[in-house]
């Protein structure tokens, strides 16, 4: 660990650049092996989500502060801005489908999988959805490579099907969809992502979402599992963990970065939620890597 910030990439190893509307990109992990040599460091994509379907081999996949030792088949969906990375053995390969946020937004109503949170699974190896997912992803890769007329219509439909098969393989990732509570909670999550450093009071979120304190709190509890203040606190905690785990910044610097004026108060906040001081949590996590 030597960096002071978590890198943003277009695709791994390439600097961020503006994406065309409806941008899609498909490649294999092995195709980029000369860059990562089996070790993809923690990074994020600010403008697109990714499906990664492991077709062979094994390794360790990381999303934020969680990790999974896996053997193929395995699959993940990671939305934009979520920190992820992996280490893999020789010959391990995957199909990676990258989809711009605007294209994902148009697919949301056609996918069984919620697209605002990450998921990883290598469970249920006998589930019929694995073969169906493999078939659909092979179709996506072929359609992308051949670039025949109409692929701009065919590819999004196939990606929605692939996302739905992922939902069937990871049913714990799905939840009730389409309700007003779900829509309001997702709006809250987007605003919290944008403003958790700014110490917005609850009333500011209520005003921005054109709702009432009761309705917003009800939606937050129903969909996100806690009230608005707790949702904001958990987002600040997530950012603190990212910076502790993936950068060399000091605890004091991290406290200021996520909106705390007092590093001592930040340390109390972190300890209350994790049972450890920030520095102790960082040491334990790094020993486990």
PDB file of C-alpha atoms in Angstrom:
ATOM      1  CA  UNK A   1       0.000   0.000   0.000  1.00  0.00           C
ATOM      2  CA  UNK A   2       1.699   3.215  -1.142  1.00  0.00           C
ATOM      3  CA  UNK A   3      -0.898   5.583  -2.548  1.00  0.00           C
ATOM      4  CA  UNK A   4      -2.621   8.540  -0.941  1.00  0.00           C
ATOM      5  CA  UNK A   5      -5.895   8.049  -2.808  1.00  0.00           C
ATOM      6  CA  UNK A   6      -7.867   5.176  -4.279  1.00  0.00           C
ATOM      7  CA  UNK A   7      -7.332   5.261  -8.050  1.00  0.00           C
ATOM      8  CA  UNK A   8     -10.167   5.849 -10.508  1.00  0.00           C
ATOM      9  CA  UNK A   9      -9.922   4.069 -13.849  1.00  0.00           C
ATOM     10  CA  UNK A  10     -11.787   3.914 -17.150  1.00  0.00           C
ATOM     11  CA  UNK A  11     -10.946   0.229 -17.513  1.00  0.00           C
ATOM     12  CA  UNK A  12      -8.190  -1.070 -15.277  1.00  0.00           C
ATOM     13  CA  UNK A  13      -4.898   0.727 -15.868  1.00  0.00           C
ATOM     14  CA  UNK A  14      -6.379   3.442 -18.107  1.00  0.00           C
ATOM     15  CA  UNK A  15      -7.176   6.980 -16.923  1.00  0.00           C
ATOM     16  CA  UNK A  16     -10.779   8.114 -16.587  1.00  0.00           C
ATOM     17  CA  UNK A  17     -12.240   9.672 -19.728  1.00  0.00           C
ATOM     18  CA  UNK A  18     -15.702  10.877 -20.735  1.00  0.00           C
ATOM     19  CA  UNK A  19     -18.017   8.056 -21.796  1.00  0.00           C
ATOM     20  CA  UNK A  20     -20.306   8.112 -24.787  1.00  0.00           C
ATOM     21  CA  UNK A  21     -24.016   7.812 -24.024  1.00  0.00           C
ATOM     22  CA  UNK A  22     -24.882   4.139 -23.624  1.00  0.00           C
ATOM     23  CA  UNK A  23     -21.205   3.122 -23.422  1.00  0.00           C
ATOM     24  CA  UNK A  24     -20.515  -0.637 -23.218  1.00  0.00           C
ATOM     25  CA  UNK A  25     -17.192  -2.468 -23.106  1.00  0.00           C
ATOM     26  CA  UNK A  26     -16.487  -6.217 -23.039  1.00  0.00           C
ATOM     27  CA  UNK A  27     -13.149  -7.940 -22.543  1.00  0.00           C
ATOM     28  CA  UNK A  28     -11.545 -10.825 -20.674  1.00  0.00           C
ATOM     29  CA  UNK A  29      -9.330 -10.594 -17.607  1.00  0.00           C
ATOM     30  CA  UNK A  30      -6.563 -12.456 -19.446  1.00  0.00           C
ATOM     31  CA  UNK A  31      -6.609  -9.834 -22.215  1.00  0.00           C
ATOM     32  CA  UNK A  32      -5.273  -7.302 -19.687  1.00  0.00           C
ATOM     33  CA  UNK A  33      -2.935  -9.699 -17.865  1.00  0.00           C
ATOM     34  CA  UNK A  34       0.172  -7.882 -19.097  1.00  0.00           C
ATOM     35  CA  UNK A  35      -0.980  -4.909 -17.006  1.00  0.00           C
ATOM     36  CA  UNK A  36      -2.186  -6.579 -13.808  1.00  0.00           C
ATOM     37  CA  UNK A  37      -0.145  -9.855 -13.807  1.00  0.00           C
ATOM     38  CA  UNK A  38      -2.857 -11.463 -11.679  1.00  0.00           C
ATOM     39  CA  UNK A  39      -2.959  -8.685  -9.061  1.00  0.00           C
ATOM     40  CA  UNK A  40      -5.590  -6.001  -9.614  1.00  0.00           C
ATOM     41  CA  UNK A  41      -5.149  -3.397  -6.894  1.00  0.00           C
ATOM     42  CA  UNK A  42      -8.103  -1.729  -5.191  1.00  0.00           C
ATOM     43  CA  UNK A  43      -9.694   0.796  -7.547  1.00  0.00           C
ATOM     44  CA  UNK A  44     -13.047   2.166  -8.673  1.00  0.00           C
ATOM     45  CA  UNK A  45     -14.834   3.306 -11.800  1.00  0.00           C
ATOM     46  CA  UNK A  46     -16.610   6.653 -11.342  1.00  0.00           C
ATOM     47  CA  UNK A  47     -18.951   6.390 -14.336  1.00  0.00           C
ATOM     48  CA  UNK A  48     -19.800   2.730 -14.926  1.00  0.00           C
ATOM     49  CA  UNK A  49     -20.724  -0.566 -13.299  1.00  0.00           C
ATOM     50  CA  UNK A  50     -19.188  -3.952 -14.092  1.00  0.00           C
ATOM     51  CA  UNK A  51     -20.227  -7.582 -14.342  1.00  0.00           C
ATOM     52  CA  UNK A  52     -17.291  -9.961 -13.840  1.00  0.00           C
ATOM     53  CA  UNK A  53     -18.025 -13.617 -14.589  1.00  0.00           C
ATOM     54  CA  UNK A  54     -15.190 -16.002 -13.705  1.00  0.00           C
ATOM     55  CA  UNK A  55     -15.067 -18.786 -16.290  1.00  0.00           C
ATOM     56  CA  UNK A  56     -12.107 -20.760 -14.941  1.00  0.00           C
ATOM     57  CA  UNK A  57      -9.499 -20.814 -12.200  1.00  0.00           C
ATOM     58  CA  UNK A  58      -9.550 -19.362  -8.696  1.00  0.00           C
ATOM     59  CA  UNK A  59      -8.509 -16.381  -6.628  1.00  0.00           C
ATOM     60  CA  UNK A  60      -9.561 -13.814  -4.060  1.00  0.00           C
ATOM     61  CA  UNK A  61     -12.065 -11.080  -4.910  1.00  0.00           C
ATOM     62  CA  UNK A  62     -12.422  -7.934  -2.781  1.00  0.00           C
ATOM     63  CA  UNK A  63     -15.277  -5.434  -2.578  1.00  0.00           C
ATOM     64  CA  UNK A  64     -14.673  -2.596  -0.130  1.00  0.00           C
ATOM     65  CA  UNK A  65     -13.533  -4.291   3.125  1.00  0.00           C
ATOM     66  CA  UNK A  66     -14.934  -7.766   2.310  1.00  0.00           C
ATOM     67  CA  UNK A  67     -13.146 -10.549   0.465  1.00  0.00           C
ATOM     68  CA  UNK A  68     -14.045 -13.967  -0.934  1.00  0.00           C
ATOM     69  CA  UNK A  69     -11.785 -16.881  -1.866  1.00  0.00           C
ATOM     70  CA  UNK A  70     -13.452 -18.309  -4.959  1.00  0.00           C
ATOM     71  CA  UNK A  71     -13.262 -20.989  -7.617  1.00  0.00           C
ATOM     72  CA  UNK A  72     -15.060 -20.608 -10.937  1.00  0.00           C
ATOM     73  CA  UNK A  73     -17.877 -20.262 -11.647  1.00  0.00           C
ATOM     74  CA  UNK A  74     -18.273 -17.028  -9.722  1.00  0.00           C
ATOM     75  CA  UNK A  75     -19.790 -13.680 -10.600  1.00  0.00           C
ATOM     76  CA  UNK A  76     -19.974 -10.133  -9.299  1.00  0.00           C
ATOM     77  CA  UNK A  77     -21.781  -6.939 -10.108  1.00  0.00           C
ATOM     78  CA  UNK A  78     -20.081  -3.772  -8.862  1.00  0.00           C
ATOM     79  CA  UNK A  79     -21.776  -0.366  -9.343  1.00  0.00           C
ATOM     80  CA  UNK A  80     -19.788   2.774 -10.090  1.00  0.00           C
ATOM     81  CA  UNK A  81     -17.642   4.250  -7.273  1.00  0.00           C
ATOM     82  CA  UNK A  82     -17.462   0.922  -5.375  1.00  0.00           C
ATOM     83  CA  UNK A  83     -13.890  -0.076  -4.483  1.00  0.00           C
ATOM     84  CA  UNK A  84     -12.903  -3.541  -5.712  1.00  0.00           C
ATOM     85  CA  UNK A  85      -9.906  -5.619  -6.767  1.00  0.00           C
ATOM     86  CA  UNK A  86      -8.691  -9.190  -7.006  1.00  0.00           C
ATOM     87  CA  UNK A  87      -5.739 -11.566  -7.041  1.00  0.00           C
ATOM     88  CA  UNK A  88      -5.883 -14.701  -9.185  1.00  0.00           C
ATOM     89  CA  UNK A  89      -3.880 -17.779 -10.015  1.00  0.00           C
ATOM     90  CA  UNK A  90      -2.251 -18.479 -13.408  1.00  0.00           C
ATOM     91  CA  UNK A  91      -4.728 -19.109 -16.203  1.00  0.00           C
ATOM     92  CA  UNK A  92      -7.717 -17.772 -14.271  1.00  0.00           C
ATOM     93  CA  UNK A  93     -10.042 -15.866 -16.585  1.00  0.00           C
ATOM     94  CA  UNK A  94     -13.302 -13.938 -16.591  1.00  0.00           C
ATOM     95  CA  UNK A  95     -15.561 -12.018 -18.935  1.00  0.00           C
ATOM     96  CA  UNK A  96     -15.863  -8.384 -17.809  1.00  0.00           C
ATOM     97  CA  UNK A  97     -18.824  -6.337 -19.044  1.00  0.00           C
ATOM     98  CA  UNK A  98     -18.587  -2.607 -18.276  1.00  0.00           C
ATOM     99  CA  UNK A  99     -21.748  -0.506 -18.630  1.00  0.00           C
ATOM    100  CA  UNK A 100     -22.062   3.273 -18.312  1.00  0.00           C
ATOM    101  CA  UNK A 101     -24.306   4.524 -15.522  1.00  0.00           C
ATOM    102  CA  UNK A 102     -26.755   6.081 -17.975  1.00  0.00           C
ATOM    103  CA  UNK A 103     -27.166   2.733 -19.750  1.00  0.00           C
ATOM    104  CA  UNK A 104     -27.618   0.911 -16.439  1.00  0.00           C
ATOM    105  CA  UNK A 105     -30.335   3.383 -15.480  1.00  0.00           C
ATOM    106  CA  UNK A 106     -32.328   2.405 -18.558  1.00  0.00           C
ATOM    107  CA  UNK A 107     -31.901  -1.292 -17.687  1.00  0.00           C
ATOM    108  CA  UNK A 108     -33.042  -0.968 -14.074  1.00  0.00           C
ATOM    109  CA  UNK A 109     -36.690  -1.647 -14.888  1.00  0.00           C
ATOM    110  CA  UNK A 110     -35.788  -4.769 -16.880  1.00  0.00           C
ATOM    111  CA  UNK A 111     -33.443  -6.425 -14.374  1.00  0.00           C
ATOM    112  CA  UNK A 112     -34.264  -8.489 -11.302  1.00  0.00           C
ATOM    113  CA  UNK A 113     -31.018  -7.314  -9.687  1.00  0.00           C
ATOM    114  CA  UNK A 114     -30.911  -4.002  -7.781  1.00  0.00           C
ATOM    115  CA  UNK A 115     -28.207  -1.956  -9.479  1.00  0.00           C
ATOM    116  CA  UNK A 116     -27.266   0.346  -6.613  1.00  0.00           C
ATOM    117  CA  UNK A 117     -25.259  -2.137  -4.513  1.00  0.00           C
ATOM    118  CA  UNK A 118     -22.488  -4.673  -5.111  1.00  0.00           C
ATOM    119  CA  UNK A 119     -22.969  -8.435  -5.114  1.00  0.00           C
ATOM    120  CA  UNK A 120     -20.571 -11.386  -5.330  1.00  0.00           C
ATOM    121  CA  UNK A 121     -21.483 -15.061  -5.382  1.00  0.00           C
ATOM    122  CA  UNK A 122     -19.938 -18.428  -6.136  1.00  0.00           C
ATOM    123  CA  UNK A 123     -22.731 -20.293  -4.326  1.00  0.00           C
ATOM    124  CA  UNK A 124     -25.165 -22.917  -5.589  1.00  0.00           C
ATOM    125  CA  UNK A 125     -22.770 -24.492  -8.149  1.00  0.00           C
ATOM    126  CA  UNK A 126     -25.494 -26.821  -9.479  1.00  0.00           C
ATOM    127  CA  UNK A 127     -27.983 -23.991 -10.069  1.00  0.00           C
ATOM    128  CA  UNK A 128     -29.235 -23.969 -13.668  1.00  0.00           C
ATOM    129  CA  UNK A 129     -28.747 -20.194 -13.783  1.00  0.00           C
ATOM    130  CA  UNK A 130     -24.956 -20.677 -14.017  1.00  0.00           C
ATOM    131  CA  UNK A 131     -25.226 -22.329 -17.420  1.00  0.00           C
ATOM    132  CA  UNK A 132     -27.762 -19.768 -18.570  1.00  0.00           C
ATOM    133  CA  UNK A 133     -25.537 -16.936 -17.360  1.00  0.00           C
ATOM    134  CA  UNK A 134     -22.554 -18.443 -19.194  1.00  0.00           C
ATOM    135  CA  UNK A 135     -24.595 -18.712 -22.381  1.00  0.00           C
ATOM    136  CA  UNK A 136     -25.817 -15.122 -22.176  1.00  0.00           C
ATOM    137  CA  UNK A 137     -22.340 -13.752 -21.456  1.00  0.00           C
ATOM    138  CA  UNK A 138     -20.897 -15.704 -24.389  1.00  0.00           C
ATOM    139  CA  UNK A 139     -23.607 -14.094 -26.529  1.00  0.00           C
ATOM    140  CA  UNK A 140     -22.714 -10.655 -25.162  1.00  0.00           C
ATOM    141  CA  UNK A 141     -19.010 -11.186 -25.921  1.00  0.00           C
ATOM    142  CA  UNK A 142     -19.744 -12.399 -29.469  1.00  0.00           C
ATOM    143  CA  UNK A 143     -22.216  -9.588 -30.179  1.00  0.00           C
ATOM    144  CA  UNK A 144     -19.719  -7.007 -28.922  1.00  0.00           C
ATOM    145  CA  UNK A 145     -16.834  -8.465 -30.947  1.00  0.00           C
ATOM    146  CA  UNK A 146     -18.816  -8.790 -34.182  1.00  0.00           C
ATOM    147  CA  UNK A 147     -20.482  -5.352 -33.890  1.00  0.00           C
ATOM    148  CA  UNK A 148     -23.264  -6.244 -36.294  1.00  0.00           C
ATOM    149  CA  UNK A 149     -26.073  -3.836 -37.138  1.00  0.00           C
ATOM    150  CA  UNK A 150     -28.538  -3.446 -34.286  1.00  0.00           C
ATOM    151  CA  UNK A 151     -26.074  -4.453 -31.564  1.00  0.00           C
ATOM    152  CA  UNK A 152     -26.961  -1.229 -29.721  1.00  0.00           C
ATOM    153  CA  UNK A 153     -30.410  -2.752 -29.178  1.00  0.00           C
ATOM    154  CA  UNK A 154     -29.382  -6.379 -28.675  1.00  0.00           C
ATOM    155  CA  UNK A 155     -26.596  -5.829 -26.131  1.00  0.00           C
ATOM    156  CA  UNK A 156     -28.622  -3.925 -23.485  1.00  0.00           C
ATOM    157  CA  UNK A 157     -31.333  -6.595 -23.619  1.00  0.00           C
ATOM    158  CA  UNK A 158     -28.771  -9.357 -23.118  1.00  0.00           C
ATOM    159  CA  UNK A 159     -27.130  -7.467 -20.247  1.00  0.00           C
ATOM    160  CA  UNK A 160     -30.502  -7.117 -18.487  1.00  0.00           C
ATOM    161  CA  UNK A 161     -30.946 -10.901 -18.797  1.00  0.00           C
ATOM    162  CA  UNK A 162     -27.439 -11.508 -17.403  1.00  0.00           C
ATOM    163  CA  UNK A 163     -28.145  -9.239 -14.431  1.00  0.00           C
ATOM    164  CA  UNK A 164     -31.371 -11.124 -13.760  1.00  0.00           C
ATOM    165  CA  UNK A 165     -29.524 -14.463 -13.729  1.00  0.00           C
ATOM    166  CA  UNK A 166     -27.092 -12.975 -11.192  1.00  0.00           C
ATOM    167  CA  UNK A 167     -30.106 -12.063  -9.036  1.00  0.00           C
ATOM    168  CA  UNK A 168     -31.300 -15.675  -9.176  1.00  0.00           C
ATOM    169  CA  UNK A 169     -27.869 -16.900  -8.110  1.00  0.00           C
ATOM    170  CA  UNK A 170     -27.703 -14.390  -5.237  1.00  0.00           C
ATOM    171  CA  UNK A 171     -31.303 -14.042  -4.000  1.00  0.00           C
ATOM    172  CA  UNK A 172     -30.122 -12.289  -0.833  1.00  0.00           C
ATOM    173  CA  UNK A 173     -29.094  -9.341  -3.036  1.00  0.00           C
ATOM    174  CA  UNK A 174     -32.659  -8.723  -4.218  1.00  0.00           C
ATOM    175  CA  UNK A 175     -35.380  -6.886  -2.376  1.00  0.00           C
ATOM    176  CA  UNK A 176     -38.844  -5.471  -2.957  1.00  0.00           C
ATOM    177  CA  UNK A 177     -38.630  -3.193  -5.982  1.00  0.00           C
ATOM    178  CA  UNK A 178     -40.669  -0.430  -7.492  1.00  0.00           C
ATOM    179  CA  UNK A 179     -42.352   0.862  -4.338  1.00  0.00           C
ATOM    180  CA  UNK A 180     -42.333   4.519  -3.349  1.00  0.00           C
ATOM    181  CA  UNK A 181     -40.199   3.579  -0.337  1.00  0.00           C
ATOM    182  CA  UNK A 182     -37.621   1.965  -2.647  1.00  0.00           C
ATOM    183  CA  UNK A 183     -37.498   4.986  -4.955  1.00  0.00           C
ATOM    184  CA  UNK A 184     -37.184   7.426  -2.054  1.00  0.00           C
ATOM    185  CA  UNK A 185     -34.491   5.364  -0.324  1.00  0.00           C
ATOM    186  CA  UNK A 186     -32.437   5.180  -3.510  1.00  0.00           C
ATOM    187  CA  UNK A 187     -32.723   8.932  -3.899  1.00  0.00           C
ATOM    188  CA  UNK A 188     -31.502   9.313  -0.335  1.00  0.00           C
ATOM    189  CA  UNK A 189     -28.568   7.010  -0.992  1.00  0.00           C
ATOM    190  CA  UNK A 190     -27.537   9.048  -4.047  1.00  0.00           C
ATOM    191  CA  UNK A 191     -27.668  12.293  -2.071  1.00  0.00           C
ATOM    192  CA  UNK A 192     -25.770  10.814   0.862  1.00  0.00           C
ATOM    193  CA  UNK A 193     -23.044   9.622  -1.519  1.00  0.00           C
ATOM    194  CA  UNK A 194     -22.727  13.164  -2.828  1.00  0.00           C
ATOM    195  CA  UNK A 195     -22.992  15.067   0.472  1.00  0.00           C
ATOM    196  CA  UNK A 196     -21.958  12.869   3.416  1.00  0.00           C
ATOM    197  CA  UNK A 197     -18.851  15.057   3.884  1.00  0.00           C
ATOM    198  CA  UNK A 198     -20.942  18.231   4.072  1.00  0.00           C
ATOM    199  CA  UNK A 199     -22.731  17.556   7.375  1.00  0.00           C
ATOM    200  CA  UNK A 200     -26.183  18.106   5.886  1.00  0.00           C
ATOM    201  CA  UNK A 201     -28.925  18.008   8.528  1.00  0.00           C
ATOM    202  CA  UNK A 202     -31.819  15.605   7.939  1.00  0.00           C
ATOM    203  CA  UNK A 203     -34.041  18.519   6.888  1.00  0.00           C
ATOM    204  CA  UNK A 204     -31.707  19.248   3.977  1.00  0.00           C
ATOM    205  CA  UNK A 205     -32.183  15.711   2.608  1.00  0.00           C
ATOM    206  CA  UNK A 206     -35.948  16.020   3.145  1.00  0.00           C
ATOM    207  CA  UNK A 207     -36.029  19.280   1.201  1.00  0.00           C
ATOM    208  CA  UNK A 208     -33.847  17.963  -1.631  1.00  0.00           C
ATOM    209  CA  UNK A 209     -36.103  14.918  -2.061  1.00  0.00           C
ATOM    210  CA  UNK A 210     -39.336  16.955  -1.804  1.00  0.00           C
ATOM    211  CA  UNK A 211     -40.763  14.705   0.914  1.00  0.00           C
ATOM    212  CA  UNK A 212     -41.500  14.780   4.644  1.00  0.00           C
ATOM    213  CA  UNK A 213     -39.278  13.710   7.561  1.00  0.00           C
ATOM    214  CA  UNK A 214     -41.701  10.875   8.406  1.00  0.00           C
ATOM    215  CA  UNK A 215     -41.816   9.479   4.858  1.00  0.00           C
ATOM    216  CA  UNK A 216     -38.048   9.695   4.388  1.00  0.00           C
ATOM    217  CA  UNK A 217     -37.313   8.000   7.696  1.00  0.00           C
ATOM    218  CA  UNK A 218     -39.915   5.321   6.950  1.00  0.00           C
ATOM    219  CA  UNK A 219     -38.339   4.616   3.541  1.00  0.00           C
ATOM    220  CA  UNK A 220     -34.833   4.543   4.993  1.00  0.00           C
ATOM    221  CA  UNK A 221     -35.854   2.018   7.653  1.00  0.00           C
ATOM    222  CA  UNK A 222     -37.839  -0.134   5.205  1.00  0.00           C
ATOM    223  CA  UNK A 223     -35.214  -0.335   2.436  1.00  0.00           C
ATOM    224  CA  UNK A 224     -31.866   0.552   4.005  1.00  0.00           C
ATOM    225  CA  UNK A 225     -32.481  -0.859   7.477  1.00  0.00           C
ATOM    226  CA  UNK A 226     -31.920   2.278   9.545  1.00  0.00           C
ATOM    227  CA  UNK A 227     -32.894   5.915   9.903  1.00  0.00           C
ATOM    228  CA  UNK A 228     -31.491   8.796   7.891  1.00  0.00           C
ATOM    229  CA  UNK A 229     -28.823   9.805  10.424  1.00  0.00           C
ATOM    230  CA  UNK A 230     -27.599   6.237  10.637  1.00  0.00           C
ATOM    231  CA  UNK A 231     -27.482   5.958   6.827  1.00  0.00           C
ATOM    232  CA  UNK A 232     -25.256   9.048   6.692  1.00  0.00           C
ATOM    233  CA  UNK A 233     -23.081   7.690   9.500  1.00  0.00           C
ATOM    234  CA  UNK A 234     -22.660   4.340   7.745  1.00  0.00           C
ATOM    235  CA  UNK A 235     -21.616   6.093   4.539  1.00  0.00           C
ATOM    236  CA  UNK A 236     -18.986   8.088   6.422  1.00  0.00           C
ATOM    237  CA  UNK A 237     -17.812   4.871   8.079  1.00  0.00           C
ATOM    238  CA  UNK A 238     -17.526   3.169   4.680  1.00  0.00           C
ATOM    239  CA  UNK A 239     -15.376   6.006   3.328  1.00  0.00           C
ATOM    240  CA  UNK A 240     -13.197   5.910   6.440  1.00  0.00           C
ATOM    241  CA  UNK A 241     -12.648   2.171   5.993  1.00  0.00           C
ATOM    242  CA  UNK A 242     -11.775   2.666   2.317  1.00  0.00           C
ATOM    243  CA  UNK A 243      -9.163   5.281   3.125  1.00  0.00           C
ATOM    244  CA  UNK A 244      -7.716   3.345   6.066  1.00  0.00           C
ATOM    245  CA  UNK A 245      -7.435   0.137   4.077  1.00  0.00           C
ATOM    246  CA  UNK A 246      -6.401   1.343   0.626  1.00  0.00           C
ATOM    247  CA  UNK A 247      -4.309   4.474   1.296  1.00  0.00           C
ATOM    248  CA  UNK A 248      -1.499   5.548   3.631  1.00  0.00           C
ATOM    249  CA  UNK A 249      -3.235   8.710   4.834  1.00  0.00           C
ATOM    250  CA  UNK A 250      -3.152   9.447   8.549  1.00  0.00           C
ATOM    251  CA  UNK A 251      -6.163   8.992  10.801  1.00  0.00           C
ATOM    252  CA  UNK A 252      -6.314  12.753  11.313  1.00  0.00           C
ATOM    253  CA  UNK A 253      -6.273  13.413   7.569  1.00  0.00           C
ATOM    254  CA  UNK A 254      -9.012  10.849   7.008  1.00  0.00           C
ATOM    255  CA  UNK A 255     -11.140  12.432   9.725  1.00  0.00           C
ATOM    256  CA  UNK A 256     -11.025  15.811   7.979  1.00  0.00           C
ATOM    257  CA  UNK A 257     -11.593  14.198   4.559  1.00  0.00           C
ATOM    258  CA  UNK A 258     -14.923  12.683   5.608  1.00  0.00           C
ATOM    259  CA  UNK A 259     -16.238  15.807   7.303  1.00  0.00           C
ATOM    260  CA  UNK A 260     -15.117  15.637  10.940  1.00  0.00           C
ATOM    261  CA  UNK A 261     -13.668  18.801  12.445  1.00  0.00           C
ATOM    262  CA  UNK A 262     -12.234  16.904  15.418  1.00  0.00           C
ATOM    263  CA  UNK A 263     -10.100  13.761  14.834  1.00  0.00           C
ATOM    264  CA  UNK A 264     -10.758  12.634  18.418  1.00  0.00           C
ATOM    265  CA  UNK A 265     -14.507  12.700  17.763  1.00  0.00           C
ATOM    266  CA  UNK A 266     -13.944  10.744  14.576  1.00  0.00           C
ATOM    267  CA  UNK A 267     -12.024   8.097  16.529  1.00  0.00           C
ATOM    268  CA  UNK A 268     -14.913   7.786  19.017  1.00  0.00           C
ATOM    269  CA  UNK A 269     -17.382   7.551  16.121  1.00  0.00           C
ATOM    270  CA  UNK A 270     -15.329   4.803  14.482  1.00  0.00           C
ATOM    271  CA  UNK A 271     -14.842   2.839  17.717  1.00  0.00           C
ATOM    272  CA  UNK A 272     -18.559   2.945  18.548  1.00  0.00           C
ATOM    273  CA  UNK A 273     -19.370   1.312  15.195  1.00  0.00           C
ATOM    274  CA  UNK A 274     -16.505  -1.185  14.883  1.00  0.00           C
ATOM    275  CA  UNK A 275     -15.313  -1.824  18.443  1.00  0.00           C
ATOM    276  CA  UNK A 276     -11.798  -0.676  17.510  1.00  0.00           C
ATOM    277  CA  UNK A 277      -9.895   2.547  17.106  1.00  0.00           C
ATOM    278  CA  UNK A 278      -9.171   3.448  13.459  1.00  0.00           C
ATOM    279  CA  UNK A 279      -5.448   2.677  13.684  1.00  0.00           C
ATOM    280  CA  UNK A 280      -6.073  -0.691  15.369  1.00  0.00           C
ATOM    281  CA  UNK A 281      -8.698  -1.607  12.756  1.00  0.00           C
ATOM    282  CA  UNK A 282      -6.250  -0.730   9.961  1.00  0.00           C
ATOM    283  CA  UNK A 283      -3.460  -2.864  11.463  1.00  0.00           C
ATOM    284  CA  UNK A 284      -5.737  -5.868  11.898  1.00  0.00           C
ATOM    285  CA  UNK A 285      -7.124  -5.597   8.369  1.00  0.00           C
ATOM    286  CA  UNK A 286      -3.675  -5.286   6.798  1.00  0.00           C
ATOM    287  CA  UNK A 287      -2.357  -8.285   8.740  1.00  0.00           C
ATOM    288  CA  UNK A 288      -5.211 -10.329   7.283  1.00  0.00           C
ATOM    289  CA  UNK A 289      -4.433  -9.474   3.647  1.00  0.00           C
TER     290      UNK A 289
END
